[in-house]
Amino acid sequence: MASENTRKWAIIPEPNSMTVGEGTVLLPYAERVNESIAIGDGDFLLAHQLVADIRSATGTDWDIATGDMWSGFIRLRIADSWDFDSQDGGTAGAYTLTINTDGITITGCDFEGVRNGVQTLRQLIRQNGAVLPVLQIEDAPAYRIRGYYLDATRGRVPTLAWLKQWADKLCLYKYNQLQLYIEHTFAFDGMSETWRGSSPLTPADTLEFDQYCANLGIELVPSVSTFGHQYVAMRTQELRELGEFSEDADRPFSFIERMRHHTLNVADDRAFAFSAQLVDSYLQLFRSKRFNICADETFDLGKGKSKQEAQRVGVATLYATYVGKLCEHLSQQGREPMFWGDIAIEMPEILETLPNNVTLLNWQYEPEATDEKIQLVAQAGAKQIVCPAVWGWNALLPRIDDAWNNIARIARYGIDCGAEGMLVTDWGDFGHVNDPRMAVPGMIFGAQYAWNPAGDTAENDLLERISRVEYGDCSARFVVLLRNASAQAVFTWRELVEYLELDDGTGNCNTDVAQTIPCLADRLVDHLSDCGNAMTVREARNRMMRNMATTIERIPQANRALQQCMVDIAPIAAHMGNPGITAAVRIAMEGQLLLNRVGFALAEAHDVRDAHDAGDWRPSDYRALARELECWCEAYAKEWNATSQPSELHRIQETVWKAADELRRISK
């Protein structure tokens, strides 16, 4: 295989077998793509993809035809027989690609195989234009299911136009499944109080997008929360009685509480009727036979209204009975249930009760994750899909190192344990402040390792290849600089939200929030016993900032490094011809500079360091910083609109404004 050091093009995912020959092939200025009717591509989408990329890269127009009476310099066909096995012992998605002076031939074992070969050729055309290398590729995926899971509920609802662009990108990198995470952001009949003001997706959106994905060879799998993560629904007048703690329904909205207090009281028969209604109406909009009921992070189960029933039968039985009932409900309708595996893995006795047609979505997001949980499920004989993450949540800049470590490890563990697929997750906790375009490097990591997890691919090598293939960056430095910038995030969106939400809205400390912050959780009980009263907001914030003292000291150095990244990346971005990603990256970097300065200012206000110490520590101009935050927020809002509906942008804005108001308050 040719070395990356001797050529200026790359293919992602890297093929399993590729031989690069001598010389090049010049694409004719006017020719044809002949796509066999046997492929089953009714609209000849694959041929059209190639023609569009040839036009974009060379400026020339090609024809499309089918049938053996028509010649074609590029030929797409289905194999009469197939003997090239993929790593999992099957042939689904396998293809060969031959480029020589006689023309270009892509042969697949099925539609997906031809589709995958076309995506490889498209990448070569985009990088090389009309002059392609002579080569021979034999390729097949390790995982049969290569999926992406996109949060469309925790603050950011994508526009349909952007969802189609994302599906196009997933297709280019050979993904074959997509799921959208839904809690309250779908316009279910009879639930307007739940979805009002959230810019919900509609049945018409779903039908159109399902068809669009199907044309691309991507299975759109329905996914909706049916047990936990019902925070918004459980705060409504009509549905609050179904929650474990309905008495808390009128508490002020909290990003942090949204992640923790959201569980249905499944001891109430009305809960199942509610979940079944969601399932029954939603599944009718999809052609997929799979259905993800989620059922994760049921933190309040057995602690509120269901406490008595949980004491009688046990929390594990309460959980397993409800999930089993939902799975059976789906099975009776010919569907294949899926759900997140965190609760079942914590209570392994649940694994033994799973029906044979249920797939466990085994998520692990730690960069240094082990294979223990994946082996546990495999040993129980349950079907599983392994689920790493792109590591974008709670932050303006993606944590690229963490994503690479997590995805590469989980992909290998899954193959070793016989997992059926890999589903790369992209979450939007705390308002989905992370621009979805920032997830592209992590998404491409997932594409590489779902296809070939055993390959010896170094992180820096992959970052350089992503720069070339995805961003058209001839210097191959764009993603490396983005990675370096993300390493300078000292005081992040998460810390800002935690700091602000320690105030419960009445001036008292929000103990639910404090319990999620490690340096405060251990101190809450001790403080009450020592002082006889609850911790104040000021005391909690003091402790939080003092705990960050060593980290905060890095901010001046980190911001200088971040500014240098901005200087280095600007000319590269200018030559990429992609103003959308250029703007998104600039806004994210500028926002992180400001967040670091806010953390610096708050530490100063809490006397973490003497403002007049020598070195980089200098008094902050709080009011000027407040104004800069507000101006940045306006620019951020404009970029939000490039990919997303209004949805909950206002919550992001309100958080920034609250931070600005706090800066003005401490300046007095």
Coordinates of C-alpha atoms in Angstrom, one line a residue, residues 138-506:
E138 CA -10.9 -5.0 -2.5
D139 CA -12.8 -3.8 0.5
A140 CA -15.4 -4.8 3.0
P141 CA -16.6 -3.5 6.4
A142 CA -15.8 -5.1 9.8
Y143 CA -19.2 -4.1 11.2
R144 CA -22.4 -4.9 9.4
I145 CA -24.1 -1.9 11.2
R146 CA -22.3 1.4 11.1
G147 CA -24.5 3.9 12.7
Y148 CA -24.6 7.5 13.9
Y149 CA -26.8 8.8 16.8
L150 CA -27.6 12.5 16.7
D151 CA -29.2 14.4 19.6
A152 CA -32.2 16.3 18.2
T153 CA -33.9 17.2 21.5
R154 CA -31.7 18.7 24.3
G155 CA -31.8 22.3 22.9
R156 CA -31.1 22.1 19.2
V157 CA -33.5 20.7 16.6
P158 CA -31.7 20.5 13.2
T159 CA -33.4 21.9 10.1
L160 CA -34.5 19.4 7.5
A161 CA -32.1 20.9 5.0
W162 CA -29.2 20.4 7.4
L163 CA -30.2 16.8 8.2
K164 CA -30.1 16.0 4.5
Q165 CA -26.6 17.5 4.3
W166 CA -25.6 15.4 7.3
A167 CA -27.0 12.3 5.7
D168 CA -25.0 13.0 2.5
K169 CA -21.9 13.2 4.6
L170 CA -22.6 10.0 6.4
C171 CA -23.1 8.3 3.1
L172 CA -19.7 9.6 1.8
Y173 CA -18.0 7.9 4.8
K174 CA -20.0 4.7 4.4
Y175 CA -22.3 4.8 7.4
N176 CA -25.5 2.8 6.8
Q177 CA -27.7 3.7 9.8
L178 CA -28.8 7.0 11.5
Q179 CA -30.9 7.6 14.6
L180 CA -32.3 10.9 15.9
Y181 CA -32.6 11.2 19.6
I182 CA -36.1 12.5 20.6
E183 CA -37.6 13.4 24.0
H184 CA -40.1 16.2 23.6
T185 CA -39.1 17.7 20.2
F186 CA -41.6 15.8 18.0
A187 CA -45.1 17.1 17.2
F188 CA -47.0 14.1 18.6
D189 CA -50.8 14.5 18.4
G190 CA -52.3 15.5 21.8
M191 CA -48.9 16.6 23.2
S192 CA -48.7 20.2 22.2
E193 CA -48.1 21.3 25.8
T194 CA -44.9 19.2 25.7
W195 CA -43.5 20.2 22.3
R196 CA -44.7 23.8 22.1
G197 CA -41.9 26.3 21.5
S198 CA -39.3 23.7 20.7
S199 CA -39.5 23.9 16.9
P200 CA -40.5 20.2 16.8
L201 CA -39.9 17.8 13.9
T202 CA -43.2 16.8 12.2
P203 CA -44.5 13.6 10.6
A204 CA -44.0 15.2 7.2
D205 CA -40.3 16.0 8.0
T206 CA -39.8 12.4 9.1
L207 CA -41.5 10.8 6.0
E208 CA -39.4 13.0 3.7
F209 CA -36.1 12.4 5.6
D210 CA -36.8 8.6 5.8
Q211 CA -37.1 8.5 2.0
Y212 CA -34.0 10.6 1.6
C213 CA -31.9 8.4 3.8
A214 CA -33.2 5.2 2.1
N215 CA -32.1 6.5 -1.2
L216 CA -28.6 7.0 0.2
G217 CA -28.5 3.5 1.6
I218 CA -29.0 4.7 5.2
E219 CA -31.5 3.1 7.5
L220 CA -33.3 5.8 9.5
V221 CA -34.2 4.0 12.8
P222 CA -36.9 5.6 15.1
S223 CA -35.6 6.4 18.6
V224 CA -37.7 8.1 21.3
S225 CA -37.5 8.2 25.1
T226 CA -40.2 6.0 26.6
F227 CA -39.0 5.7 30.3
G228 CA -36.3 8.1 31.5
H229 CA -35.4 11.5 30.1
Q230 CA -39.0 12.8 30.2
Y231 CA -38.0 16.1 31.9
V232 CA -40.0 18.4 29.7
A233 CA -43.1 16.2 29.6
M234 CA -43.1 15.6 33.3
R235 CA -43.2 19.4 33.9
T236 CA -46.4 19.9 31.9
Q237 CA -49.8 20.3 33.5
E238 CA -51.2 17.4 31.6
L239 CA -48.5 14.8 32.2
R240 CA -46.8 15.7 35.4
E241 CA -48.7 13.2 37.5
L242 CA -46.9 10.4 35.6
G243 CA -43.5 11.4 37.0
E244 CA -41.7 10.0 40.0
F245 CA -41.6 13.5 41.6
S246 CA -44.5 15.5 40.2
E247 CA -44.2 17.9 43.2
D248 CA -41.0 19.3 41.6
A249 CA -42.7 20.1 38.2
D250 CA -42.7 23.8 38.8
R251 CA -39.1 24.2 39.8
P252 CA -37.1 26.6 37.6
F253 CA -35.7 25.0 34.5
S254 CA -32.2 23.6 35.0
F255 CA -29.8 22.1 32.4
I256 CA -28.3 19.9 35.1
E257 CA -31.6 18.8 36.6
R258 CA -32.8 18.0 33.0
M259 CA -30.1 15.4 32.9
R260 CA -31.1 13.7 36.2
H261 CA -34.8 14.1 37.1
H262 CA -37.0 12.8 34.3
T263 CA -38.3 9.3 35.1
L264 CA -41.8 7.9 34.6
N265 CA -43.6 6.3 37.5
V266 CA -43.9 2.9 35.9
A267 CA -45.9 1.6 38.9
D268 CA -48.8 3.7 37.4
D269 CA -50.5 1.8 34.5
R270 CA -51.0 5.2 32.7
A271 CA -47.2 5.3 32.2
F272 CA -47.3 2.3 29.9
A273 CA -50.3 3.7 28.0
F274 CA -48.3 6.9 27.5
S275 CA -45.2 5.1 26.2
A276 CA -47.1 2.7 24.0
Q277 CA -48.9 5.7 22.4
L278 CA -45.5 7.3 21.6
V279 CA -44.2 4.0 20.1
D280 CA -47.3 3.2 18.1
S281 CA -47.6 6.6 16.4
Y282 CA -43.9 7.1 15.8
L283 CA -43.1 3.7 14.2
Q284 CA -45.7 4.2 11.5
L285 CA -43.5 7.0 10.0
F286 CA -40.5 4.7 9.3
R287 CA -39.7 1.9 7.0
S288 CA -37.2 0.4 9.4
K289 CA -38.2 -2.7 11.4
R290 CA -35.9 -1.6 14.3
F291 CA -37.1 0.7 17.1
N292 CA -35.0 2.2 19.9
I293 CA -37.0 2.8 23.1
C294 CA -34.0 4.3 24.9
A295 CA -34.9 3.5 28.6
D296 CA -31.6 4.8 29.9
E297 CA -30.6 6.7 33.0
T298 CA -33.7 6.1 35.0
F299 CA -32.1 7.7 38.1
D300 CA -35.3 8.4 40.0
L301 CA -36.8 4.9 39.6
G302 CA -38.0 3.5 42.9
K303 CA -37.3 6.7 44.7
G304 CA -40.5 8.6 44.3
K305 CA -44.0 7.4 43.6
S306 CA -42.8 3.9 42.7
K307 CA -40.8 3.5 45.9
Q308 CA -43.4 1.2 47.6
E309 CA -43.6 -1.0 44.5
A310 CA -39.8 -1.1 44.2
Q311 CA -39.5 -2.2 47.8
R312 CA -41.9 -5.0 47.1
V313 CA -40.4 -6.4 43.9
G314 CA -37.0 -4.7 43.7
V315 CA -35.8 -1.9 41.4
A316 CA -34.2 -4.4 38.9
T317 CA -37.5 -6.3 38.5
L318 CA -39.5 -3.0 38.2
Y319 CA -37.2 -1.9 35.4
A320 CA -37.0 -5.2 33.6
T321 CA -40.8 -5.7 33.7
Y322 CA -41.5 -2.3 32.2
V323 CA -38.8 -2.6 29.5
G324 CA -39.8 -6.2 28.7
K325 CA -43.4 -5.1 28.3
L326 CA -42.4 -2.4 25.8
C327 CA -40.2 -4.8 23.9
E328 CA -43.0 -7.4 23.7
H329 CA -45.4 -4.6 22.5
L330 CA -43.0 -3.9 19.7
S331 CA -42.3 -7.5 18.9
Q332 CA -46.0 -8.2 18.4
Q333 CA -46.0 -5.5 15.7
G334 CA -43.1 -7.2 13.9
R335 CA -40.5 -4.7 15.2
E336 CA -37.0 -5.4 16.6
P337 CA -36.5 -3.5 19.9
M338 CA -33.4 -1.7 21.0
F339 CA -32.6 0.1 24.2
W340 CA -29.6 1.6 26.0
G341 CA -27.8 -0.9 28.2
D342 CA -26.6 1.2 31.1
I343 CA -29.3 0.1 33.6
A344 CA -29.2 -3.6 32.6
I345 CA -25.4 -3.7 32.9
E346 CA -25.6 -2.1 36.4
M347 CA -28.1 -4.9 37.3
P348 CA -26.9 -7.9 35.3
E349 CA -29.8 -10.0 36.4
I350 CA -31.8 -8.0 33.8
L351 CA -29.6 -9.4 31.0
E352 CA -30.9 -12.9 31.6
T353 CA -34.5 -11.8 31.0
L354 CA -34.0 -10.1 27.6
P355 CA -36.0 -11.6 24.7
N356 CA -33.9 -13.0 21.8
N357 CA -34.8 -10.2 19.4
V358 CA -33.7 -7.3 21.6
T359 CA -30.5 -5.5 20.9
L360 CA -28.6 -3.8 23.8
L361 CA -27.0 -0.5 22.9
N362 CA -23.9 -0.7 25.1
W363 CA -22.6 2.9 25.6
Q364 CA -19.2 3.7 27.1
Y365 CA -17.7 7.1 26.7
E366 CA -14.5 7.0 28.8
P367 CA -11.4 7.7 26.7
E368 CA -9.7 4.9 28.6
A369 CA -12.7 2.6 28.6
T370 CA -12.1 -1.1 29.2
D371 CA -13.9 -4.1 27.5
E372 CA -15.5 -5.3 30.8
K373 CA -19.0 -4.2 30.1
I374 CA -18.9 -5.4 26.5
Q375 CA -17.7 -8.8 27.6
L376 CA -20.4 -8.9 30.3
V377 CA -23.1 -8.6 27.6
A378 CA -21.4 -11.0 25.3
Q379 CA -21.1 -13.6 28.0
A380 CA -24.8 -13.2 28.8
G381 CA -25.5 -14.1 25.2
A382 CA -27.3 -10.9 24.5
K383 CA -27.1 -9.1 21.1
Q384 CA -25.3 -5.8 21.4
I385 CA -24.2 -2.7 19.4
V386 CA -21.3 -0.9 20.9
C387 CA -21.6 2.9 21.3
P388 CA -18.7 5.3 21.7
A389 CA -19.0 9.1 21.4
V390 CA -17.7 12.1 19.4
W391 CA -17.1 14.0 22.7
G392 CA -18.7 17.3 21.7
W393 CA -21.2 17.8 24.5
N394 CA -21.0 20.7 27.1
A395 CA -18.3 22.4 25.1
L396 CA -17.8 24.8 22.2
L397 CA -14.8 22.9 20.9
P398 CA -14.8 19.1 20.3
R399 CA -12.5 17.1 22.5
I400 CA -10.8 15.3 19.6
D401 CA -8.2 13.3 21.6
D402 CA -10.9 11.9 23.8
A403 CA -13.1 11.0 20.9
W404 CA -10.2 9.2 19.1
N405 CA -9.2 7.2 22.2
N406 CA -12.8 6.3 23.0
I407 CA -13.9 5.3 19.5
A408 CA -10.8 3.4 18.6
R409 CA -10.9 1.3 21.8
I410 CA -14.7 0.6 21.7
A411 CA -14.5 -0.5 18.0
R412 CA -11.8 -3.0 18.7
Y413 CA -13.6 -4.4 21.9
G414 CA -16.8 -4.8 20.0
I415 CA -15.3 -6.8 17.2
D416 CA -13.5 -9.0 19.7
C417 CA -16.8 -9.7 21.5
G418 CA -18.9 -10.3 18.5
A419 CA -21.0 -7.1 18.5
E420 CA -23.4 -6.6 15.6
G421 CA -22.4 -3.0 15.0
M422 CA -21.2 0.3 16.2
L423 CA -23.4 3.4 16.8
V424 CA -21.4 6.6 17.3
T425 CA -23.2 9.0 19.6
D426 CA -23.3 12.8 19.3
W427 CA -25.0 14.4 22.4
G428 CA -26.1 17.9 23.2
D429 CA -26.2 18.1 27.0
F430 CA -26.6 21.5 28.7
G431 CA -28.5 23.1 25.8
H432 CA -26.6 21.6 22.8
V433 CA -24.1 24.6 22.8
N434 CA -21.8 22.4 20.6
D435 CA -22.3 23.3 16.9
P436 CA -23.0 20.0 15.1
R437 CA -20.4 20.8 12.5
M438 CA -17.8 20.5 15.2
A439 CA -18.6 16.7 15.4
V440 CA -17.3 15.9 11.9
P441 CA -13.8 14.7 13.0
G442 CA -15.4 12.4 15.6
M443 CA -17.9 11.2 13.0
I444 CA -15.1 10.3 10.6
F445 CA -13.2 8.5 13.4
G446 CA -16.3 6.4 13.8
A447 CA -16.4 5.7 10.0
Q448 CA -12.8 4.6 10.0
Y449 CA -13.0 2.3 13.0
A450 CA -16.4 0.8 12.2
W451 CA -15.0 -0.2 8.9
N452 CA -11.5 -1.4 9.9
P453 CA -11.0 -1.4 13.7
A454 CA -7.9 -3.6 13.5
G455 CA -6.0 -1.2 11.4
D456 CA -2.9 0.4 12.8
T457 CA -4.0 4.0 12.4
A458 CA -2.2 6.7 14.4
E459 CA -4.3 9.6 15.6
N460 CA -2.2 12.3 13.9
D461 CA -2.2 10.4 10.7
L462 CA -5.9 10.2 10.7
L463 CA -6.3 13.9 11.6
E464 CA -4.1 14.7 8.5
R465 CA -6.2 12.5 6.3
I466 CA -9.4 14.1 7.5
S467 CA -8.0 17.5 6.8
R468 CA -7.3 16.4 3.2
V469 CA -10.4 14.4 2.4
E470 CA -13.1 16.3 4.3
Y471 CA -11.8 19.9 4.3
G472 CA -9.7 20.0 1.1
D473 CA -6.8 21.2 3.2
C474 CA -3.6 20.6 1.2
S475 CA -1.5 21.5 4.3
A476 CA -3.2 18.6 6.2
R477 CA -3.1 20.8 9.4
F478 CA -6.7 22.0 9.8
V479 CA -7.9 19.3 12.2
V480 CA -4.6 19.1 14.1
L481 CA -5.0 22.8 14.8
L482 CA -8.6 22.3 15.8
R483 CA -7.5 19.6 18.2
N484 CA -4.8 21.8 19.6
A485 CA -7.3 24.6 20.2
S486 CA -9.7 22.3 22.0
A487 CA -6.9 21.5 24.5
Q488 CA -6.9 25.1 25.6
A489 CA -10.5 24.9 27.0
V490 CA -9.9 25.5 30.7
F491 CA -13.2 27.0 31.9
T492 CA -15.8 25.4 29.7
W493 CA -19.5 25.8 29.1
R494 CA -20.1 23.1 31.7
E495 CA -18.3 24.9 34.4
L496 CA -20.2 28.1 33.6
V497 CA -23.6 26.4 33.8
E498 CA -22.6 24.7 37.0
Y499 CA -21.5 28.0 38.6
L500 CA -24.7 29.8 37.6
E501 CA -27.1 27.0 38.4
L502 CA -25.8 26.6 42.0
D503 CA -28.2 29.5 42.6
D504 CA -31.7 27.9 42.7
G505 CA -33.4 31.1 41.6
T506 CA -34.2 32.3 45.1

